[in-house]
CSV table of C-alpha atoms and ligand atoms in Angstrom, one decimal:
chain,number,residue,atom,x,y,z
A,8,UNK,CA,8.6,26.2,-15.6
A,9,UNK,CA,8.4,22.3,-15.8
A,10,UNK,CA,8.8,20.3,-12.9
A,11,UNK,CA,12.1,18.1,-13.4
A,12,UNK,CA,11.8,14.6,-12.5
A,13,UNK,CA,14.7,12.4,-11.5
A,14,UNK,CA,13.6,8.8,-12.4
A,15,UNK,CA,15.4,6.4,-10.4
A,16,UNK,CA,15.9,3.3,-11.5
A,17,UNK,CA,18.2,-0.1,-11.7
A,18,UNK,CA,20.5,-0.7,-8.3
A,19,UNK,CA,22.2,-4.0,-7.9
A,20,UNK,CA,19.3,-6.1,-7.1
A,21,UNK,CA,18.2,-9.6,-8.8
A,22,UNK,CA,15.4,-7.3,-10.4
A,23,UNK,CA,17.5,-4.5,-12.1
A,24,UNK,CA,16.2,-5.4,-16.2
A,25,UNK,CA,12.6,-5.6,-14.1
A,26,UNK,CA,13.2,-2.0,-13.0
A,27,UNK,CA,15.0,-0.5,-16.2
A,28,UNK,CA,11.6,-2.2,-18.0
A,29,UNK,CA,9.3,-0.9,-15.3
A,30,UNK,CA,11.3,3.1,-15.5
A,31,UNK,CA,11.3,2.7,-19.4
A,32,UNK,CA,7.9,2.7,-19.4
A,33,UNK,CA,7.3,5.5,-17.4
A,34,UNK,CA,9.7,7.6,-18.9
A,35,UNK,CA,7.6,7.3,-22.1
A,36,UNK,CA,4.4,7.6,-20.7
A,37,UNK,CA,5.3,11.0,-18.2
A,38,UNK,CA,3.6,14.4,-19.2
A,39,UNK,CA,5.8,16.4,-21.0
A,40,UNK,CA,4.4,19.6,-20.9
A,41,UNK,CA,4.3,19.4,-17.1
A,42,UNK,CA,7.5,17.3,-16.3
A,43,UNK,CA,10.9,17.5,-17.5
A,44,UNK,CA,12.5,13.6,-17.4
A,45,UNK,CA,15.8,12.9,-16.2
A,46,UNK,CA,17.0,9.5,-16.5
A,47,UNK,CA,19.0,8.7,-13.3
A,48,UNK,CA,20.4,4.7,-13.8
A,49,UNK,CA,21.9,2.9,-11.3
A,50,UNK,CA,24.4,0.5,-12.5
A,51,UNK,CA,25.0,-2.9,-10.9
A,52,UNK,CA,28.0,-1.2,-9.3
A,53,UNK,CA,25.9,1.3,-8.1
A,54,UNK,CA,27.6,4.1,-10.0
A,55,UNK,CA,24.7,6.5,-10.8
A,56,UNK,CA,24.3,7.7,-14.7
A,57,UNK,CA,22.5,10.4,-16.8
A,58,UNK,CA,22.0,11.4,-20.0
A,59,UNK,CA,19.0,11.2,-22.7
A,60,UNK,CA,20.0,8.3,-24.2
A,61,UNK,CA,19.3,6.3,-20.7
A,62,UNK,CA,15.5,6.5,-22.0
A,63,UNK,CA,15.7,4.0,-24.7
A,64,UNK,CA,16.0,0.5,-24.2
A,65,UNK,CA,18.8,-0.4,-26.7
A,66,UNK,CA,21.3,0.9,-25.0
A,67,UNK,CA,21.4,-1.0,-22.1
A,68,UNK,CA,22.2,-4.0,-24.3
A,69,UNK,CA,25.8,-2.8,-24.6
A,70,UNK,CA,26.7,-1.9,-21.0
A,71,UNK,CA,30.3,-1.1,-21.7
A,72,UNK,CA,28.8,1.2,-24.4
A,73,UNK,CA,26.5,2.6,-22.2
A,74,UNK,CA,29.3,3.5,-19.4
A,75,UNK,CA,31.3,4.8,-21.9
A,76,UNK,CA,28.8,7.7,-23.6
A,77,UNK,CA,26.4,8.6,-20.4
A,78,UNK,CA,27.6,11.1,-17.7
A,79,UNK,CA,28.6,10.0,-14.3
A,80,UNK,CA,26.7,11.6,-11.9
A,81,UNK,CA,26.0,12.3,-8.1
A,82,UNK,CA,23.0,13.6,-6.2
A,83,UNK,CA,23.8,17.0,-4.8
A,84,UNK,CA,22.2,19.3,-2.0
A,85,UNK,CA,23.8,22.9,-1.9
A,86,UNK,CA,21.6,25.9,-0.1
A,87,UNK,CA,18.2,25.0,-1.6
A,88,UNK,CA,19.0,23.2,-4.5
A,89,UNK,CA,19.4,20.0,-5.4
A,90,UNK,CA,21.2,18.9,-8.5
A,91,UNK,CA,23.1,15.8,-10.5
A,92,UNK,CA,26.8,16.2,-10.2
A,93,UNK,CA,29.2,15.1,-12.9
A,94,UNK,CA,32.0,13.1,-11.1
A,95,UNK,CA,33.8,11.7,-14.0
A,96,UNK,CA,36.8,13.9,-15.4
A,97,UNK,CA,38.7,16.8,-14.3
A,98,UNK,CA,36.4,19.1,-13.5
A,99,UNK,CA,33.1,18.6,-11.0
A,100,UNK,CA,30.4,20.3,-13.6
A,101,UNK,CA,27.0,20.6,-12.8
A,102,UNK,CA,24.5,18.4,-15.0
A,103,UNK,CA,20.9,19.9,-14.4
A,104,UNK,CA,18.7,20.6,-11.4
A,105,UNK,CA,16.5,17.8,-9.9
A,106,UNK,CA,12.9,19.0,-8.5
A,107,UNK,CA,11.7,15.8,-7.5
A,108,UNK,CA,13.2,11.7,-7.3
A,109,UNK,CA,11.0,9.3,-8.9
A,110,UNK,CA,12.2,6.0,-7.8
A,111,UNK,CA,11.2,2.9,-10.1
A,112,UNK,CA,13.8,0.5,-8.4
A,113,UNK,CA,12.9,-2.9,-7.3
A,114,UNK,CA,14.4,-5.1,-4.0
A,115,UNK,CA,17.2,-5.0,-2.1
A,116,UNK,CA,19.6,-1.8,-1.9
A,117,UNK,CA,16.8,0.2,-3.2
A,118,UNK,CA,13.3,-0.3,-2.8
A,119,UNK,CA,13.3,-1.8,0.6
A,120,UNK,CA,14.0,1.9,1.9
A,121,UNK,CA,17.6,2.2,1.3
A,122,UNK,CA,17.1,4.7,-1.3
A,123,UNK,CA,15.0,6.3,0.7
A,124,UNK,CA,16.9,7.2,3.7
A,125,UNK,CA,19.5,8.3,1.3
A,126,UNK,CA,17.0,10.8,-0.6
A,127,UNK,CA,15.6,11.3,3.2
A,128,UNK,CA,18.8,12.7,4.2
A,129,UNK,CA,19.6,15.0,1.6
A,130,UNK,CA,16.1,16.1,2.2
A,131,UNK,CA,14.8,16.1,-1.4
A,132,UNK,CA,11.2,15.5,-2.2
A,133,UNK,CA,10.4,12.4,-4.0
A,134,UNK,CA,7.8,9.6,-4.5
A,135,UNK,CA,6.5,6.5,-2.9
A,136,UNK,CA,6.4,5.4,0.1
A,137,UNK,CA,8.7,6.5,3.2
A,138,UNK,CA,11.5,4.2,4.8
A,139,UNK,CA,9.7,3.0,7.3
A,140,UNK,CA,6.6,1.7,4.5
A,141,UNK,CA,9.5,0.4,2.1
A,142,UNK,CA,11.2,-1.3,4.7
A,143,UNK,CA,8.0,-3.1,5.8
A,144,UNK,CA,7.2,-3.2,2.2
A,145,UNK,CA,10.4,-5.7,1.3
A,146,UNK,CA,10.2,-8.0,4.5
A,147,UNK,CA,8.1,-10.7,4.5
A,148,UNK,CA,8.0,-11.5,8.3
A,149,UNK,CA,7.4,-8.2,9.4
A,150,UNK,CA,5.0,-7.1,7.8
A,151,UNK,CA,3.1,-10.3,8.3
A,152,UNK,CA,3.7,-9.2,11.9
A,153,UNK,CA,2.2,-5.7,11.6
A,154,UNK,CA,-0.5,-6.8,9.2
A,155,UNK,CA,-1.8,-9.1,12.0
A,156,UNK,CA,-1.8,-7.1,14.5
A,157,UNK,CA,-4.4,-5.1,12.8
A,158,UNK,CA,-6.2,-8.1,12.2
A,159,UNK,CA,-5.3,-8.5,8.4
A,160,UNK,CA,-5.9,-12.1,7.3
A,161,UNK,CA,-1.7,-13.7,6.5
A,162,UNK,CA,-1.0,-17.0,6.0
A,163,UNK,CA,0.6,-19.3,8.8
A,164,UNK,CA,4.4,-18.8,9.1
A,165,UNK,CA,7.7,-20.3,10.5
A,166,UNK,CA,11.1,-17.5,10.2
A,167,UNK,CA,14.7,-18.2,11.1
A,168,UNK,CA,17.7,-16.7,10.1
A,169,UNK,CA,20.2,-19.0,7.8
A,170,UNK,CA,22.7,-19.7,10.9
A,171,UNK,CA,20.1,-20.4,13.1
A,172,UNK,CA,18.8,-23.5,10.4
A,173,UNK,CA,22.4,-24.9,10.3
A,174,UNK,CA,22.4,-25.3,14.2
A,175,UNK,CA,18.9,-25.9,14.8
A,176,UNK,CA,18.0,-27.6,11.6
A,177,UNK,CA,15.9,-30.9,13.6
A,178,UNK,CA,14.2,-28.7,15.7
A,179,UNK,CA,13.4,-25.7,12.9
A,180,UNK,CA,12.2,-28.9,10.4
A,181,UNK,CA,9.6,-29.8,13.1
A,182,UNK,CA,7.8,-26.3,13.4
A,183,UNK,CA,7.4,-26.8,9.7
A,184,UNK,CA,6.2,-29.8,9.9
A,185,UNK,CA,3.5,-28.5,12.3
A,186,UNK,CA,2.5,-26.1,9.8
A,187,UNK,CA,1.9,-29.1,7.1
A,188,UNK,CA,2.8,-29.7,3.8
A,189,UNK,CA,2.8,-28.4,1.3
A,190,UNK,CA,5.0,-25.1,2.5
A,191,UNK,CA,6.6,-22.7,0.5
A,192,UNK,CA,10.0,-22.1,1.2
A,193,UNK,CA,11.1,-18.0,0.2
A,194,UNK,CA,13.9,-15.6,1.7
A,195,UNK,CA,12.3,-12.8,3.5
A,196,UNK,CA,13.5,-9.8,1.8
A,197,UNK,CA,13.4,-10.9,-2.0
A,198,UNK,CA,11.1,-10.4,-4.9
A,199,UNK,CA,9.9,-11.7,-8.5
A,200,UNK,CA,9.9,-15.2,-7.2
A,201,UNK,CA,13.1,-15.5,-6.8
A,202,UNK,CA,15.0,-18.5,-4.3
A,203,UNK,CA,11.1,-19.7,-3.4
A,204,UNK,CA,10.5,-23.3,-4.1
A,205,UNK,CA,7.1,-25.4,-3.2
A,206,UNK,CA,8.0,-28.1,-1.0
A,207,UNK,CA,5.5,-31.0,-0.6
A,208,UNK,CA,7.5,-33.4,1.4
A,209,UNK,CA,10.0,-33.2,4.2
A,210,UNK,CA,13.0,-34.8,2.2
A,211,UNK,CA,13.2,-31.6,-0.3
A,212,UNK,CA,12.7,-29.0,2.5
A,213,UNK,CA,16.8,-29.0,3.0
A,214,UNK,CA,17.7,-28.6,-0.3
A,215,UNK,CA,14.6,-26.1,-0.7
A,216,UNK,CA,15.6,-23.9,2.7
A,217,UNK,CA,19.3,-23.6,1.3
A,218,UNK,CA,18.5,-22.5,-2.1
A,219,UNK,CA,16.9,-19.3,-0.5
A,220,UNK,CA,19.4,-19.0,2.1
A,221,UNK,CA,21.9,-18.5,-1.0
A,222,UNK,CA,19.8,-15.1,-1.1
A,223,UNK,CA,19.0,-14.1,2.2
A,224,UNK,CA,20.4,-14.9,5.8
A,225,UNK,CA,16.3,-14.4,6.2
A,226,UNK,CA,14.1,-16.9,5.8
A,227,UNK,CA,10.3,-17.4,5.9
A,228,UNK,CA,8.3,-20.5,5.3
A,229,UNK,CA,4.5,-20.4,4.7
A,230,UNK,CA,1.7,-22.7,4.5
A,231,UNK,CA,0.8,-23.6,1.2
A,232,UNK,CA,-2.6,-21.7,0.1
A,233,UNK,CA,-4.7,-24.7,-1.5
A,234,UNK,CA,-7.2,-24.6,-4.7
A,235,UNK,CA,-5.0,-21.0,-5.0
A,236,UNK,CA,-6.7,-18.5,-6.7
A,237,UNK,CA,-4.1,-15.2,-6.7
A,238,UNK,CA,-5.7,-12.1,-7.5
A,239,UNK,CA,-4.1,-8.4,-7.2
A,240,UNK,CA,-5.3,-4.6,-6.3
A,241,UNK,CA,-3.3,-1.6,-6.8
A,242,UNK,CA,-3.9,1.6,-4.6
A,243,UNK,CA,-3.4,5.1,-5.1
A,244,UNK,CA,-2.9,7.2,-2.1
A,245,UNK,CA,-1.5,8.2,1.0
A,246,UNK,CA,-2.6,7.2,4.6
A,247,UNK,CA,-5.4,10.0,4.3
A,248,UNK,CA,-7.2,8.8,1.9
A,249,UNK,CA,-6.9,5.5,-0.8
A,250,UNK,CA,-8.1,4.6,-4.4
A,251,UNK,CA,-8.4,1.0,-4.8
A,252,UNK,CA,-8.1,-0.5,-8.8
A,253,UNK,CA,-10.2,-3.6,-10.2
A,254,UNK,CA,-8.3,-6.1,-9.8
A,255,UNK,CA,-6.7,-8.7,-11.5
A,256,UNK,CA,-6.4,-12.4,-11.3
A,257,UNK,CA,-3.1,-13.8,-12.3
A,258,UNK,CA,-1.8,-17.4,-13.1
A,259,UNK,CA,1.1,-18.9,-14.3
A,260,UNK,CA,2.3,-22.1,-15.9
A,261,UNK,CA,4.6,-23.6,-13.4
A,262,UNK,CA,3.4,-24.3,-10.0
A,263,UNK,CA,3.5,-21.4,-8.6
A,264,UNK,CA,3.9,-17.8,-10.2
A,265,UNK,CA,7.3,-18.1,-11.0
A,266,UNK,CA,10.6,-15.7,-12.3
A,267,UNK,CA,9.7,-17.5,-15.7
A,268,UNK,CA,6.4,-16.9,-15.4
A,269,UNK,CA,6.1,-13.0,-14.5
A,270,UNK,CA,9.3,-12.3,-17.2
A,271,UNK,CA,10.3,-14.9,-19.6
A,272,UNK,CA,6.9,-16.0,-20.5
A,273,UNK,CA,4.9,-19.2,-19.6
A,274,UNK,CA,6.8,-21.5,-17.4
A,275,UNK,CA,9.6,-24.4,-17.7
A,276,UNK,CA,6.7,-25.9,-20.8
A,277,UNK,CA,7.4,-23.0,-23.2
A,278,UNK,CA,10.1,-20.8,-24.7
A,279,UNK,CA,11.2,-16.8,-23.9
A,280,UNK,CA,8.3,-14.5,-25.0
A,281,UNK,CA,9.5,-11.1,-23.3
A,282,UNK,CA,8.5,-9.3,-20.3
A,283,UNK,CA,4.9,-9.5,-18.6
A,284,UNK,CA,3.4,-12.0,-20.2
A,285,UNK,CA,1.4,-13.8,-16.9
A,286,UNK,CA,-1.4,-14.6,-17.6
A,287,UNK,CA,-3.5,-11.8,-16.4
A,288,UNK,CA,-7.3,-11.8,-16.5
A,289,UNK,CA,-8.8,-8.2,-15.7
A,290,UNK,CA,-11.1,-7.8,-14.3
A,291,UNK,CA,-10.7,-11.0,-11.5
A,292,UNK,CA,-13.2,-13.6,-11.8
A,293,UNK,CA,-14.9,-12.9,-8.2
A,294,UNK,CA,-18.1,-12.2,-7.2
A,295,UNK,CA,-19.2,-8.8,-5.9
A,296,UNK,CA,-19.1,-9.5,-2.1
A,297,UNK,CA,-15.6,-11.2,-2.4
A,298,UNK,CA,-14.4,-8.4,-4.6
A,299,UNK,CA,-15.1,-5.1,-2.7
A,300,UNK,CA,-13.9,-7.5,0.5
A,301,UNK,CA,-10.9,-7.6,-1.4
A,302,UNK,CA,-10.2,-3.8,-2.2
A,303,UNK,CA,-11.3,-3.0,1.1
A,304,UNK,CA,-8.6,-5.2,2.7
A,305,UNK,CA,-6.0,-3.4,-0.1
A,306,UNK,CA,-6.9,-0.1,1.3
A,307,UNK,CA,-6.5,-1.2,4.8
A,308,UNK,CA,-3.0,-2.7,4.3
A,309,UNK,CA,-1.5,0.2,2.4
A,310,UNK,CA,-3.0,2.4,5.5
A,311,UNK,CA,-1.7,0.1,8.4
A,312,UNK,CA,1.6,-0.1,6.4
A,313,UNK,CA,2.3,3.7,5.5
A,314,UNK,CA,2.3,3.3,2.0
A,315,UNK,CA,2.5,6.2,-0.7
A,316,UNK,CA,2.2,6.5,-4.2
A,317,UNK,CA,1.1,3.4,-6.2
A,318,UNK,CA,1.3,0.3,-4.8
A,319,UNK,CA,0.1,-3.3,-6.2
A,320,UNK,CA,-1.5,-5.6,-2.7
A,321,UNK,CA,-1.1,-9.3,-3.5
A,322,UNK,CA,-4.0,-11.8,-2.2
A,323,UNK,CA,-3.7,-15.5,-2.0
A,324,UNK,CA,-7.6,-16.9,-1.9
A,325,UNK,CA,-8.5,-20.9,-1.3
A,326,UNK,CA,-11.5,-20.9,-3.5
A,327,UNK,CA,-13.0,-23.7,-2.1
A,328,UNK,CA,-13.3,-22.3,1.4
A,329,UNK,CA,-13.0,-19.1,-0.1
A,330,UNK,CA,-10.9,-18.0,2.8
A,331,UNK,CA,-8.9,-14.6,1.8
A,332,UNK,CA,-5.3,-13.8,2.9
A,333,UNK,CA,-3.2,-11.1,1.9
A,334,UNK,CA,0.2,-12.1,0.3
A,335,UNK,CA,2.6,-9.0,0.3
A,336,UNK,CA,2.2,-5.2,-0.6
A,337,UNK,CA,4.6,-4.4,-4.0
A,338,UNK,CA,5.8,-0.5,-2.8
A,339,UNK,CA,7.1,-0.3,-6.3
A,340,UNK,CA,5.4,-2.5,-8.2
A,341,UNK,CA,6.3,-3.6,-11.9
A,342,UNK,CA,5.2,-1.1,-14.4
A,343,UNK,CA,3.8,0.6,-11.8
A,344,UNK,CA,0.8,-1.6,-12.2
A,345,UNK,CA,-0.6,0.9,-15.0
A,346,UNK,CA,-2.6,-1.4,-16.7
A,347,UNK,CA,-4.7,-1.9,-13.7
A,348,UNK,CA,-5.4,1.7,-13.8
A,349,UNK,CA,-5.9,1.8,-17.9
A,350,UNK,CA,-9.1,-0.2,-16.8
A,351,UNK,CA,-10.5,2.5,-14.3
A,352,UNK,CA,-9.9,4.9,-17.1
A,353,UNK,CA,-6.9,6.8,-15.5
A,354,UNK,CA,-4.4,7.0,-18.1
A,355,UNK,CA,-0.7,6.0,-17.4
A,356,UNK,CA,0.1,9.9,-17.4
A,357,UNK,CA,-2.6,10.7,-14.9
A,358,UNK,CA,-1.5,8.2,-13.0
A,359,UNK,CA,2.3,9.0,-13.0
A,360,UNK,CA,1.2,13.2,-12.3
A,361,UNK,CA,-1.2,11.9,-9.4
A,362,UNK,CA,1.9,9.9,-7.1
A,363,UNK,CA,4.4,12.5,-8.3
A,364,UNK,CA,1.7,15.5,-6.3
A,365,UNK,CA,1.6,12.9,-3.6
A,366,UNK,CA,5.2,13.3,-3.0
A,367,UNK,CA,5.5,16.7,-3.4
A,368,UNK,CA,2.3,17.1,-1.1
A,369,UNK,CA,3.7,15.1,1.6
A,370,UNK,CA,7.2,16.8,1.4
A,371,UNK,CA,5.2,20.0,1.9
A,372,UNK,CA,3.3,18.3,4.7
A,373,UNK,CA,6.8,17.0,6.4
A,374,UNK,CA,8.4,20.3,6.0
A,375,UNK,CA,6.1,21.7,8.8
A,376,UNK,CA,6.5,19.1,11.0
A,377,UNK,CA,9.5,20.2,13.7
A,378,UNK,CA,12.4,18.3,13.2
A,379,UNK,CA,15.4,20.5,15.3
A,380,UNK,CA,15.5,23.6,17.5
A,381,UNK,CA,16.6,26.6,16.4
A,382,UNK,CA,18.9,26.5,20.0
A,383,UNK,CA,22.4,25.7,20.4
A,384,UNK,CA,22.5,23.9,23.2
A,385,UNK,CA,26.4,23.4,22.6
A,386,UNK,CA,27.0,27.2,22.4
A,387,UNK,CA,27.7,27.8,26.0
A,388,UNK,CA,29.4,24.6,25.8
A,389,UNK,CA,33.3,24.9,24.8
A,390,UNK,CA,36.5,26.0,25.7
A,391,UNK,CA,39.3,23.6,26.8
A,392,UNK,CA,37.5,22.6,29.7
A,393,UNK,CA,34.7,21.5,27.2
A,394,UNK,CA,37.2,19.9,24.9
A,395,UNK,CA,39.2,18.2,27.9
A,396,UNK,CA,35.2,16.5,29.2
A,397,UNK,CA,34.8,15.5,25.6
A,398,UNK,CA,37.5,13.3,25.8
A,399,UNK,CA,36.1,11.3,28.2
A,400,UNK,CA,32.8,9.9,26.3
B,17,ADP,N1,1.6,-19.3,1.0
B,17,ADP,C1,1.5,-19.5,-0.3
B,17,ADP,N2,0.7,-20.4,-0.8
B,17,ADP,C2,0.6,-20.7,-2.2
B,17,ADP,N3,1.4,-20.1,-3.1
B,17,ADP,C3,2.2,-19.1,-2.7
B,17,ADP,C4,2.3,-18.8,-1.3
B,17,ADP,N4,3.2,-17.8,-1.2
B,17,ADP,C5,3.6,-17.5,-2.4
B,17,ADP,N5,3.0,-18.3,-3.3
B,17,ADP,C6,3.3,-18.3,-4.8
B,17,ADP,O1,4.6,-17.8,-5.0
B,17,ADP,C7,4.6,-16.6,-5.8
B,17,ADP,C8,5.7,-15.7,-5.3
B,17,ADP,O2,5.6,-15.4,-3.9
B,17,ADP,P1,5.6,-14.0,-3.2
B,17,ADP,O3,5.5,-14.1,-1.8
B,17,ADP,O4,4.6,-13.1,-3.9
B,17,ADP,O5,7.1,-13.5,-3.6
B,17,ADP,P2,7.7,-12.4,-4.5
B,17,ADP,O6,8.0,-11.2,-3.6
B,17,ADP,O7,9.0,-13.0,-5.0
B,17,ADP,O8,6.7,-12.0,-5.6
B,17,ADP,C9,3.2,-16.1,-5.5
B,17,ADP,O9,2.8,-15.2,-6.5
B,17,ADP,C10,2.4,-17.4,-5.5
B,17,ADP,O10,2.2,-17.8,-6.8
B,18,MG,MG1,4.8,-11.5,-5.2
């Protein structure tokens, strides 16, 4: 019998076309004879929908359309079983089983771990990272935090929260300051370049620091990485053991690696030319020390973080001093970064049936971990004596 596989995807994040793209893809690419797809979309709304035609691109140029001919759908956990629920209409009908969640969502809502905790508490297996590595996975302070406590090379930082800035905003400007221009302004918990501006004097750092507070109540604000060269690993893996990619260098047109950039194609200089068109140069012009220093530092950050599945780790490198800091981990990262893995000859299919065993492997794993005793401690615990103390907390 095939394995059915519920790909996630959408959710009401800035990067919902990103992760329809990103789920698109994988769709198309998934093992057939093993796996059984079954598109699960997640409208801005966050109403969940399924059907076959959710695997082709087209249709999520009408959205109206698409509302009107998919199925509605909830995630359901009865005995055993976990399957999709119709919800719209008379009747509650079920759709089809689900064996496993694969989630291809990006930022907030989903990837950061809410999606998580809610396939966490239902119980059913799926892929990627846990909460706990999504979570660090989608907040730029704190896993700057964790990363150097283990001694993982970040860049210098100043965080506040937006309210903070509006009473503090003298004192907050002069710990940026310290850091020295040029800073880069960015709200913790977003992705895809969005709200981050390059600030390289103290008289656009207002304007800068509100842009990304109109995104997040989090903000972080970096040292600028000079003579920036930005190259990329993806790993494979769970904290046992990791499988590091080649990796790629990446550069954009505008000044730094921009929305534009990553999805409309070349920078403010140049018109729309679809998704993923950074410039990408594969494998990254570094030498063999800096290189394997590299991958080694990928493996050790998707450890130290908890990461699972396929991940992309994102290095910033001053290549005049040639110093090395890590950037961010992606925990879903755009097209699941299978063009990295096209190089080390693992076919997007390999590499889609490798992180969907992970998941089932580590649910395995989990499910012989004790979570509850089989006692009742509340069975000796009752009548209206019981009820009348309960009243009381
Ligand atoms: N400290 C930094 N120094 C120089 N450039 C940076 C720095 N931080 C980010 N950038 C530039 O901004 C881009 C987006 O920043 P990043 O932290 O990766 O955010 P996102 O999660 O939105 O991708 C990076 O790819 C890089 O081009
Ligand atoms: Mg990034």
């Amino acid at each position: 019998m095939k394995i059915k596989v519920g790909v996630v995807f959408g959710g009401e994040s800035v990067e919902h076309e990103v992760s329809i793209i990103s789920a698109i893809q994988a769709m198309k690419n998934i093992n057939e004879e093993k796996y059984e797809v079954v598109p699960i979309y997640i409208a801005k709304d966050q109403t969940w929908y399924t059907g076959n035609m959710l695997k082709e691109i087209d249709i999520y140029r009408d959205l109206d359309l698409l509302k009107r001919f998919a199925k509605k759908v909830t995630l359901v956990k009865s005995e055993n079983r976990f399957f999709l629920m119709k919800t719209n209409g008379v009747f509650r009908k079920e759709v089809t089983d689900i064996d496993v969640i694969l989630p291809i969502v990006h930022g907030h809502g989903v990837e950061d771990g809410s999606l998580q905790g809610f396939l966490e508490t239902l119980k059913i297996p799926y892929v990627g990272s846990n909460v706990l590595g999504s979570a660090l996975g989608q907040d730029k302070v704190v896993m700057k935090q964790v990363m150097k406590d283990e001694g993982i090379p970040c860049v210098d930082y100043v965080w506040f929260y937006d309210t903070e800035y509006q009473l503090n905003t003298d004192e907050i400007t002069k710990k940026i300051k310290k850091l020295g221009y040029p800073v880069v302004v960015k709200p913790a918990t977003l992705g895809s370049s969005v709200g981050i501006s390059v600030v390289k004097h103290e008289e656009d750092l207002d304007e800068a620091i509100n842009d990304a507070i109109s995104y997040d109540s989090k903000i972080i604000v970096e040292k600028a990485v000079e003579n920036l060269v930005e190259v990329n690993a993806s790993v494979i893996g769970n904290y046992e053991s990791q499988e590091v990619s080649v990796l790629e260098e990446v550069m954009g047109v505008d000044e730094f690696l921009s929305y534009r950039d990553k999805y409309l194609g070349g920078g403010k200089k140049s018109g729309s030319k679809g998704m993923a068109s950074t410039n990408r140069i594969v494998p990254a012009r570094l030498d063999d020390k800096m290189t394997s220093e590299v991958q080694e530092m990928a493996k050790k950050v998707f450890r130290v973080l908890n990461l699972n599945g396929v991940c992309r780790i994102d290095f910033l490198i001053d290549k005049k001093s040639k110093k090395l800091y890590v950037n961010e981990p992606n925990t879903i990262p755009g097209s699941l970064s299978f063009y990295l893995w096209d190089k080390c000859d693992k076919p997007y299919c390999d590499l889609l049936d490798e992180i969907i065993s992970l998941g089932l492997r580590r649910y395995k794993a989990e499910s012989k971990k004790v979570r509850s005793f089989e006692t009742n401690i509340l069975s000796n615990y009752g009548g209206t004596k019981g009820l009348k103390g309960s009243k009381k907390i």
